[in-house]
GROMACS .gro file of C-alpha atoms in nm:
model
  248
    1MET     CA    1   6.335   6.894   4.158
    2GLY     CA    2   6.027   6.977   4.363
    3ARG     CA    3   5.959   7.315   4.521
    4ASP     CA    4   6.021   7.183   4.873
    5ALA     CA    5   6.356   7.032   4.771
    6LYS     CA    6   6.463   7.365   4.617
    7ARG     CA    7   6.370   7.547   4.935
    8ALA     CA    8   6.567   7.301   5.145
    9LYS     CA    9   6.871   7.339   4.916
   10GLN     CA   10   6.851   7.717   4.935
   11ALA     CA   11   6.824   7.701   5.314
   12ARG     CA   12   7.143   7.491   5.331
   13ARG     CA   13   7.324   7.744   5.109
   14ASP     CA   14   7.208   8.032   5.328
   15LYS     CA   15   7.325   7.848   5.640
   16ARG     CA   16   7.672   7.784   5.490
   17ARG     CA   17   7.693   8.149   5.384
   18ARG     CA   18   7.610   8.267   5.736
   19GLN     CA   19   7.861   8.029   5.890
   20SER     CA   20   8.141   8.139   5.657
   21ALA     CA   21   8.069   8.511   5.697
   22PRO     CA   22   8.318   8.693   5.921
   23THR     CA   23   8.184   8.753   6.271
   24PRO     CA   24   8.180   9.117   6.382
   25THR     CA   25   8.456   9.204   6.624
   26GLU     CA   26   8.384   9.335   6.972
   27PRO     CA   27   8.381   9.715   6.977
   28VAL     CA   28   8.693   9.863   7.129
   29PRO     CA   29   8.603  10.064   7.440
   30ALA     CA   30   8.661  10.434   7.401
   31PHE     CA   31   8.970  10.566   7.576
   32PRO     CA   32   8.856  10.721   7.907
   33GLU     CA   33   9.005  11.062   7.832
   34LYS     CA   34   8.796  11.257   8.083
   35GLU     CA   35   8.876  11.012   8.362
   36MET     CA   36   9.248  11.028   8.280
   37LEU     CA   37   9.238  11.408   8.298
   38ARG     CA   38   9.060  11.388   8.633
   39LEU     CA   39   9.314  11.140   8.768
   40GLY     CA   40   9.598  11.362   8.651
   41LYS     CA   41   9.467  11.633   8.882
   42THR     CA   42   9.447  11.391   9.176
   43TRP     CA   43   9.812  11.295   9.123
   44ASP     CA   44   9.911  11.662   9.106
   45ARG     CA   45   9.737  11.709   9.440
   46ALA     CA   46   9.920  11.406   9.585
   47ILE     CA   47  10.250  11.571   9.489
   48ASP     CA   48  10.139  11.903   9.640
   49LEU     CA   49  10.049  11.724   9.966
   50GLY     CA   50  10.392  11.560   9.977
   51LEU     CA   51  10.261  11.204   9.938
   52MET     CA   52  10.483  11.134   9.639
   53ALA     CA   53  10.775  11.285   9.453
   54SER     CA   54  10.726  11.481   9.133
   55GLY     CA   55  10.794  11.267   8.827
   56GLN     CA   56  10.707  10.942   9.003
   57ASP     CA   57  10.585  10.669   8.767
   58VAL     CA   58  10.214  10.590   8.779
   59LYS     CA   59  10.077  10.252   8.667
   60TYR     CA   60   9.730  10.232   8.509
   61HIS     CA   61   9.475   9.951   8.485
   62PHE     CA   62   9.174   9.987   8.255
   63ALA     CA   63   8.837   9.811   8.273
   64PRO     CA   64   8.614   9.767   7.966
   65ASP     CA   65   8.338   9.969   8.134
   66GLY     CA   66   8.559  10.280   8.149
   67GLY     CA   67   8.690  10.237   8.502
   68VAL     CA   68   9.054  10.331   8.562
   69LEU     CA   69   9.275  10.232   8.856
   70SER     CA   70   9.604  10.420   8.878
   71VAL     CA   71   9.867  10.333   9.138
   72ALA     CA   72  10.203  10.469   9.248
   73GLU     CA   73  10.443  10.427   9.537
   74GLY     CA   74  10.448  10.710   9.788
   75LYS     CA   75  10.749  10.868   9.954
   76SER     CA   76  10.722  10.647  10.264
   77GLY     CA   77  10.670  10.330  10.057
   78GLN     CA   78  10.293  10.324  10.097
   79VAL     CA   79  10.072  10.242   9.797
   80LEU     CA   80   9.876  10.532   9.650
   81ALA     CA   81   9.564  10.461   9.444
   82ASN     CA   82   9.403  10.727   9.225
   83GLY     CA   83   9.597  10.991   9.415
   84GLU     CA   84   9.504  10.873   9.767
   85ARG     CA   85   9.673  10.657  10.029
   86LEU     CA   86   9.533  10.305   9.989
   87THR     CA   87   9.368  10.282  10.331
   88PRO     CA   88   9.105  10.011  10.398
   89ALA     CA   89   8.828  10.269  10.351
   90VAL     CA   90   8.968  10.383  10.014
   91ALA     CA   91   9.010  10.021   9.900
   92GLU     CA   92   8.648   9.940   9.986
   93ARG     CA   93   8.527  10.248   9.801
   94LEU     CA   94   8.732  10.168   9.490
   95ARG     CA   95   8.604   9.809   9.484
   96ALA     CA   96   8.246   9.936   9.499
   97GLN     CA   97   8.307  10.197   9.228
   98MET     CA   98   8.499   9.965   8.993
   99PRO     CA   99   8.384   9.604   9.044
  100LEU     CA  100   8.572   9.486   8.733
  101LEU     CA  101   8.896   9.605   8.895
  102ALA     CA  102   8.812   9.488   9.247
  103GLU     CA  103   9.063   9.201   9.236
  104VAL     CA  104   9.340   9.441   9.131
  105VAL     CA  105   9.253   9.678   9.418
  106THR     CA  106   9.275   9.382   9.657
  107PHE     CA  107   9.614   9.285   9.512
  108TYR     CA  108   9.758   9.628   9.592
  109GLU     CA  109   9.590   9.630   9.934
  110ARG     CA  110   9.765   9.303  10.021
  111ASN     CA  111  10.093   9.441   9.887
  112GLN     CA  112  10.042   9.735  10.122
  113ILE     CA  113  10.001   9.498  10.416
  114ASP     CA  114  10.316   9.307  10.320
  115ASN     CA  115  10.518   9.624  10.248
  116LEU     CA  116  10.575   9.515   9.887
  117GLY     CA  117  10.473   9.840   9.720
  118LEU     CA  118  10.396   9.771   9.353
  119GLY     CA  119  10.603   9.452   9.343
  120GLY     CA  120  10.462   9.180   9.118
  121ALA     CA  121  10.188   9.413   8.992
  122PRO     CA  122   9.948   9.277   8.728
  123GLN     CA  123   9.988   9.389   8.370
  124ASP     CA  124   9.819   9.705   8.252
  125GLY     CA  125   9.474   9.679   8.104
  126LEU     CA  126   9.351   9.369   8.286
  127SER     CA  127   8.985   9.317   8.200
  128ALA     CA  128   8.908   8.943   8.229
  129LEU     CA  129   8.849   8.961   8.604
  130PRO     CA  130   8.601   8.755   8.805
  131VAL     CA  131   8.294   8.917   8.954
  132PRO     CA  132   8.353   8.996   9.324
  133ARG     CA  133   8.233   8.715   9.549
  134SER     CA  134   7.930   8.774   9.766
  135ALA     CA  135   7.943   8.711  10.138
  136GLY     CA  136   7.906   8.348  10.238
  137PRO     CA  137   7.676   8.209  10.506
  138VAL     CA  138   7.774   8.307  10.858
  139PRO     CA  139   7.892   8.012  11.072
  140ALA     CA  140   7.724   7.949  11.406
  141MET     CA  141   7.893   8.119  11.699
  142ASP     CA  142   8.120   7.886  11.896
  143GLU     CA  143   8.024   7.988  12.251
  144ARG     CA  144   8.328   7.823  12.413
  145ALA     CA  145   8.566   7.995  12.173
  146LEU     CA  146   8.380   8.321  12.232
  147ARG     CA  147   8.427   8.293  12.609
  148ARG     CA  148   8.800   8.230  12.561
  149VAL     CA  149   8.857   8.540  12.348
  150GLN     CA  150   8.635   8.745  12.578
  151ALA     CA  151   8.850   8.641  12.874
  152ALA     CA  152   9.166   8.736  12.682
  153THR     CA  153   9.018   9.077  12.600
  154GLU     CA  154   8.908   9.128  12.963
  155GLU     CA  155   9.274   9.075  13.060
  156LEU     CA  156   9.367   9.363  12.828
  157VAL     CA  157   9.107   9.575  13.007
  158ALA     CA  158   9.256   9.478  13.344
  159GLN     CA  159   9.599   9.585  13.217
  160GLY     CA  160   9.460   9.924  13.115
  161LEU     CA  161   9.537   9.867  12.748
  162VAL     CA  162   9.172   9.850  12.637
  163LYS     CA  163   8.885  10.062  12.763
  164GLU     CA  164   8.598   9.892  12.943
  165GLY     CA  165   8.304   9.869  12.701
  166ALA     CA  166   8.515   9.951  12.396
  167GLY     CA  167   8.362   9.883  12.056
  168MET     CA  168   8.485   9.562  11.900
  169ILE     CA  169   8.437   9.333  11.603
  170VAL     CA  170   8.341   8.971  11.670
  171THR     CA  171   8.348   8.741  11.367
  172PRO     CA  172   8.251   8.372  11.392
  173SER     CA  173   8.456   8.108  11.216
  174GLU     CA  174   8.420   7.738  11.148
  175HIS     CA  175   8.728   7.699  11.369
  176GLY     CA  176   8.661   7.951  11.646
  177VAL     CA  177   8.607   8.324  11.684
  178LEU     CA  178   8.800   8.635  11.581
  179MET     CA  179   8.762   8.929  11.819
  180ALA     CA  180   8.930   9.262  11.740
  181VAL     CA  181   8.935   9.576  11.952
  182GLY     CA  182   9.118   9.908  11.943
  183GLY     CA  183   9.341   9.999  12.236
  184ARG     CA  184   9.392  10.314  12.435
  185ASN     CA  185   9.752  10.319  12.311
  186GLY     CA  186   9.659  10.318  11.941
  187GLU     CA  187   9.722   9.944  11.907
  188LEU     CA  188   9.483   9.696  11.745
  189TYR     CA  189   9.433   9.378  11.947
  190ALA     CA  190   9.298   9.050  11.809
  191ASN     CA  191   9.201   8.760  12.034
  192GLY     CA  192   9.384   8.918  12.326
  193ARG     CA  193   9.715   9.010  12.162
  194ALA     CA  194   9.857   9.299  11.963
  195LEU     CA  195   9.815   9.217  11.594
  196SER     CA  196  10.182   9.179  11.505
  197ALA     CA  197  10.281   9.007  11.183
  198THR     CA  198  10.366   8.688  11.375
  199TRP     CA  199  10.034   8.683  11.560
  200ALA     CA  200   9.846   8.757  11.238
  201ASP     CA  201  10.011   8.455  11.073
  202ARG     CA  202   9.908   8.235  11.367
  203LEU     CA  203   9.550   8.361  11.349
  204ARG     CA  204   9.534   8.286  10.976
  205ALA     CA  205   9.656   7.933  11.049
  206GLN     CA  206   9.402   7.888  11.332
  207LEU     CA  207   9.112   8.047  11.144
  208PRO     CA  208   9.182   7.982  10.773
  209ASP     CA  209   8.831   8.081  10.666
  210LEU     CA  210   8.891   8.426  10.819
  211ALA     CA  211   9.230   8.488  10.655
  212SER     CA  212   9.093   8.783  10.455
  213ASP     CA  213   8.945   8.930  10.774
  214VAL     CA  214   9.287   8.912  10.940
  215ASP     CA  215   9.434   9.081  10.630
  216ARG     CA  216   9.180   9.362  10.666
  217LEU     CA  217   9.264   9.408  11.034
  218GLN     CA  218   9.635   9.423  10.950
  219ALA     CA  219   9.564   9.697  10.696
  220ILE     CA  220   9.365   9.891  10.957
  221ARG     CA  221   9.649   9.854  11.208
  222ALA     CA  222   9.902   9.975  10.950
  223GLU     CA  223   9.684  10.280  10.885
  224TRP     CA  224   9.656  10.353  11.257
  225GLN     CA  225  10.031  10.323  11.314
  226ASP     CA  226  10.100  10.564  11.028
  227GLY     CA  227   9.982  10.849  11.255
  228PRO     CA  228  10.049  10.954  11.613
  229PRO     CA  229   9.921  10.704  11.873
  230ARG     CA  230   9.581  10.794  12.016
  231ASP     CA  231   9.289  10.625  12.187
  232ARG     CA  232   9.129  10.382  11.940
  233SER     CA  233   8.878  10.238  12.187
  234MET     CA  234   8.573  10.298  11.968
  235ALA     CA  235   8.742  10.292  11.626
  236LEU     CA  236   8.605   9.947  11.533
  237GLU     CA  237   8.254  10.012  11.663
  238GLU     CA  238   8.106  10.049  11.314
  239CYS     CA  239   8.127   9.725  11.117
  240ASN     CA  240   7.974   9.696  10.768
  241ASP     CA  241   8.104   9.345  10.702
  242PRO     CA  242   7.805   9.115  10.629
  243ASN     CA  243   7.997   8.828  10.794
  244CYS     CA  244   8.043   9.024  11.117
  245LEU     CA  245   7.816   8.958  11.413
  246ALA     CA  246   7.747   9.152  11.733
  247PRO     CA  247   7.853   9.233  11.997
  248HIS     CA  248   8.053   9.529  11.865
   0.00000   0.00000   0.00000
């Protein structure tokens, strides 16, 4: 057998040996002990503040990068996340801090909107989660639809429910426009009507590509109504949504 043939035979043996060798297993992420201790203190504080009862069960979700999302149901049925009430601002912050658990945060945020508490919660330790979606292209503004919702909002101003020149969110859709504004009475109005559950469902049907925006507005309204009514005229003035256009 020639030297080249021997080399080829040895190469085939080496290849078979490599293929049959056991593949190394993925390293198991270290248990986030420090983060768990920190979260324990946040839950103690939630009990001290009266947000939840002592001894209440807390559910944990772990991400492979060490992120931890812990949730519990508060005394009034609201969802608590990492020791805080799951307001829209808290949800946005948690999604930014723990992108691998962003979908789970959104699940509990939607449960909060629907008054479902922790019902149907995902299993502990979810890690195979999709990367959060980036904002899509902004549709062109439908000027006719914009004039309609502006007229509806001007009627609220005429009724004294909304302050003249109040800050608002205007979001274009492939099917129209979504305009939201805070009222003097602490109400949140969308396209000229108070954002009740029935009206929110109709808006989602009319503007299906803005369903998540309607969800977010419902969560904001729920947060507002959790406290004493007050003038919310400028509450929506700041809008960080990349799919949100002026005027605000």
